[in-house]
Amino acid sequence: MPVPFVGALVTFVVSALVGGLAIYVGARVVADVDDYGRAVVTALLGALGWAVVSWLPLIGPVVALIVWIGVLKWRYPGGWGTAAVMGLVAWIAALVILFVVNAAFGVGIGAFGVPGA
């Protein structure tokens, strides 16, 4: 197995775990749901939904954001407003987590499944 593949796989797994942690924080704070595994799966589904529609010309990013919030709404209790606030909290949490992780370890990872993080 080539080394670049291993590095890419490790980066993907860490990014998915960070994205899941950010969604976990959002779900815990907003929807009072305490399930990290559910959050990681939600991050993966949200990233998939984002990838499917974000390429659309002009409206792609807006549609992708609505799809991502829709995934949060589907996976957690509450309506669109709850899901949007949960997404905002997850995004802020992702920025904080990434700042700490990237500063502490000198890496440049992202948060898979959290748009813009």
mmCIF file of C-alpha atoms in Angstrom:
data_model
loop_
_atom_site.group_PDB
_atom_site.id
_atom_site.type_symbol
_atom_site.label_atom_id
_atom_site.label_comp_id
_atom_site.label_asym_id
_atom_site.label_seq_id
_atom_site.Cartn_x
_atom_site.Cartn_y
_atom_site.Cartn_z
ATOM 1 C CA MET A 1 0.000 0.000 0.000
ATOM 2 C CA PRO A 2 1.577 3.304 -1.052
ATOM 3 C CA VAL A 3 2.311 5.821 1.686
ATOM 4 C CA PRO A 4 0.305 8.689 0.087
ATOM 5 C CA PHE A 5 -2.813 6.499 0.252
ATOM 6 C CA VAL A 6 -2.258 5.882 3.959
ATOM 7 C CA GLY A 7 -1.785 9.597 4.572
ATOM 8 C CA ALA A 8 -4.966 10.412 2.655
ATOM 9 C CA LEU A 9 -6.884 7.742 4.557
ATOM 10 C CA VAL A 10 -5.652 9.030 7.934
ATOM 11 C CA THR A 11 -6.540 12.588 6.936
ATOM 12 C CA PHE A 12 -10.026 11.497 5.867
ATOM 13 C CA VAL A 13 -10.662 9.563 9.099
ATOM 14 C CA VAL A 14 -9.396 12.384 11.336
ATOM 15 C CA SER A 15 -11.398 14.955 9.364
ATOM 16 C CA ALA A 16 -14.546 12.815 9.637
ATOM 17 C CA LEU A 17 -14.025 12.407 13.381
ATOM 18 C CA VAL A 18 -13.523 16.168 13.788
ATOM 19 C CA GLY A 19 -16.637 16.886 11.693
ATOM 20 C CA GLY A 20 -18.550 14.356 13.776
ATOM 21 C CA LEU A 21 -17.313 15.975 16.979
ATOM 22 C CA ALA A 22 -18.473 19.386 15.768
ATOM 23 C CA ILE A 23 -21.927 18.026 14.869
ATOM 24 C CA TYR A 24 -22.002 16.192 18.204
ATOM 25 C CA VAL A 25 -21.430 19.518 20.001
ATOM 26 C CA GLY A 26 -24.184 21.165 17.950
ATOM 27 C CA ALA A 27 -26.601 18.290 18.585
ATOM 28 C CA ARG A 28 -25.770 18.180 22.294
ATOM 29 C CA VAL A 29 -26.213 21.923 22.785
ATOM 30 C CA VAL A 30 -29.272 22.456 20.578
ATOM 31 C CA ALA A 31 -31.170 19.141 20.426
ATOM 32 C CA ASP A 32 -29.918 17.556 23.677
ATOM 33 C CA VAL A 33 -28.828 14.408 21.805
ATOM 34 C CA ASP A 34 -25.766 12.625 23.202
ATOM 35 C CA ASP A 35 -24.586 10.213 20.479
ATOM 36 C CA TYR A 36 -21.145 10.690 18.891
ATOM 37 C CA GLY A 37 -21.560 7.760 16.481
ATOM 38 C CA ARG A 38 -24.759 9.284 15.160
ATOM 39 C CA ALA A 39 -22.923 12.580 14.690
ATOM 40 C CA VAL A 40 -20.114 10.960 12.660
ATOM 41 C CA VAL A 41 -22.645 9.221 10.401
ATOM 42 C CA THR A 42 -24.486 12.542 10.049
ATOM 43 C CA ALA A 43 -21.216 14.248 9.049
ATOM 44 C CA LEU A 44 -20.618 11.612 6.364
ATOM 45 C CA LEU A 45 -24.197 11.867 5.053
ATOM 46 C CA GLY A 46 -24.049 15.664 5.115
ATOM 47 C CA ALA A 47 -20.793 15.630 3.158
ATOM 48 C CA LEU A 48 -22.331 13.260 0.629
ATOM 49 C CA GLY A 49 -25.379 15.496 0.230
ATOM 50 C CA TRP A 50 -23.124 18.525 -0.148
ATOM 51 C CA ALA A 51 -21.028 16.788 -2.814
ATOM 52 C CA VAL A 52 -24.068 15.730 -4.828
ATOM 53 C CA VAL A 53 -25.484 19.250 -5.326
ATOM 54 C CA SER A 54 -22.705 21.777 -4.658
ATOM 55 C CA TRP A 55 -21.427 21.601 -8.245
ATOM 56 C CA LEU A 56 -24.643 23.167 -9.646
ATOM 57 C CA PRO A 57 -23.871 26.460 -11.397
ATOM 58 C CA LEU A 58 -24.808 29.643 -9.521
ATOM 59 C CA ILE A 59 -27.094 28.032 -6.927
ATOM 60 C CA GLY A 60 -24.984 25.037 -5.925
ATOM 61 C CA PRO A 61 -23.590 26.332 -2.624
ATOM 62 C CA VAL A 62 -26.997 27.598 -1.456
ATOM 63 C CA VAL A 63 -28.753 24.362 -2.414
ATOM 64 C CA ALA A 64 -25.931 22.372 -0.802
ATOM 65 C CA LEU A 65 -26.313 24.311 2.458
ATOM 66 C CA ILE A 66 -30.063 23.643 2.450
ATOM 67 C CA VAL A 67 -29.392 19.945 1.797
ATOM 68 C CA TRP A 68 -26.844 19.838 4.648
ATOM 69 C CA ILE A 69 -29.300 21.481 7.057
ATOM 70 C CA GLY A 70 -31.921 19.041 5.770
ATOM 71 C CA VAL A 71 -29.662 16.132 6.721
ATOM 72 C CA LEU A 72 -29.374 17.578 10.248
ATOM 73 C CA LYS A 73 -33.164 17.970 10.375
ATOM 74 C CA TRP A 74 -33.646 14.381 9.204
ATOM 75 C CA ARG A 75 -31.169 12.909 11.699
ATOM 76 C CA TYR A 76 -32.121 14.940 14.799
ATOM 77 C CA PRO A 77 -35.354 16.058 16.480
ATOM 78 C CA GLY A 78 -36.727 19.500 15.701
ATOM 79 C CA GLY A 79 -37.572 21.497 12.632
ATOM 80 C CA TRP A 80 -35.636 23.556 10.122
ATOM 81 C CA GLY A 81 -34.859 26.294 12.643
ATOM 82 C CA THR A 82 -33.430 23.819 15.135
ATOM 83 C CA ALA A 83 -31.347 22.198 12.406
ATOM 84 C CA ALA A 84 -30.043 25.575 11.203
ATOM 85 C CA VAL A 85 -29.001 26.605 14.732
ATOM 86 C CA MET A 86 -27.446 23.171 15.255
ATOM 87 C CA GLY A 87 -25.490 23.654 12.026
ATOM 88 C CA LEU A 88 -24.292 27.081 13.146
ATOM 89 C CA VAL A 89 -23.144 25.708 16.512
ATOM 90 C CA ALA A 90 -21.434 22.791 14.722
ATOM 91 C CA TRP A 91 -19.664 25.194 12.371
ATOM 92 C CA ILE A 92 -18.392 27.334 15.265
ATOM 93 C CA ALA A 93 -17.344 24.198 17.164
ATOM 94 C CA ALA A 94 -15.498 22.933 14.079
ATOM 95 C CA LEU A 95 -13.566 26.189 13.778
ATOM 96 C CA VAL A 96 -12.532 26.042 17.439
ATOM 97 C CA ILE A 97 -11.603 22.336 17.270
ATOM 98 C CA LEU A 98 -9.613 22.841 14.065
ATOM 99 C CA PHE A 99 -7.784 25.835 15.476
ATOM 100 C CA VAL A 100 -6.723 23.842 18.548
ATOM 101 C CA VAL A 101 -5.821 20.640 16.667
ATOM 102 C CA ASN A 102 -3.977 22.388 13.847
ATOM 103 C CA ALA A 103 -2.084 24.674 16.247
ATOM 104 C CA ALA A 104 -1.197 21.877 18.667
ATOM 105 C CA PHE A 105 -0.048 19.369 16.055
ATOM 106 C CA GLY A 106 1.047 21.667 13.223
ATOM 107 C CA VAL A 107 -1.237 19.964 10.711
ATOM 108 C CA GLY A 108 -3.737 21.360 8.239
ATOM 109 C CA ILE A 109 -6.800 19.164 8.534
ATOM 110 C CA GLY A 110 -10.410 20.163 7.932
ATOM 111 C CA ALA A 111 -13.738 19.044 9.346
ATOM 112 C CA PHE A 112 -15.325 16.618 6.890
ATOM 113 C CA GLY A 113 -19.089 17.007 6.905
ATOM 114 C CA VAL A 114 -19.175 20.603 8.174
ATOM 115 C CA PRO A 115 -19.338 23.125 5.308
ATOM 116 C CA GLY A 116 -16.766 25.870 5.332
ATOM 117 C CA ALA A 117 -14.693 24.422 8.164
#
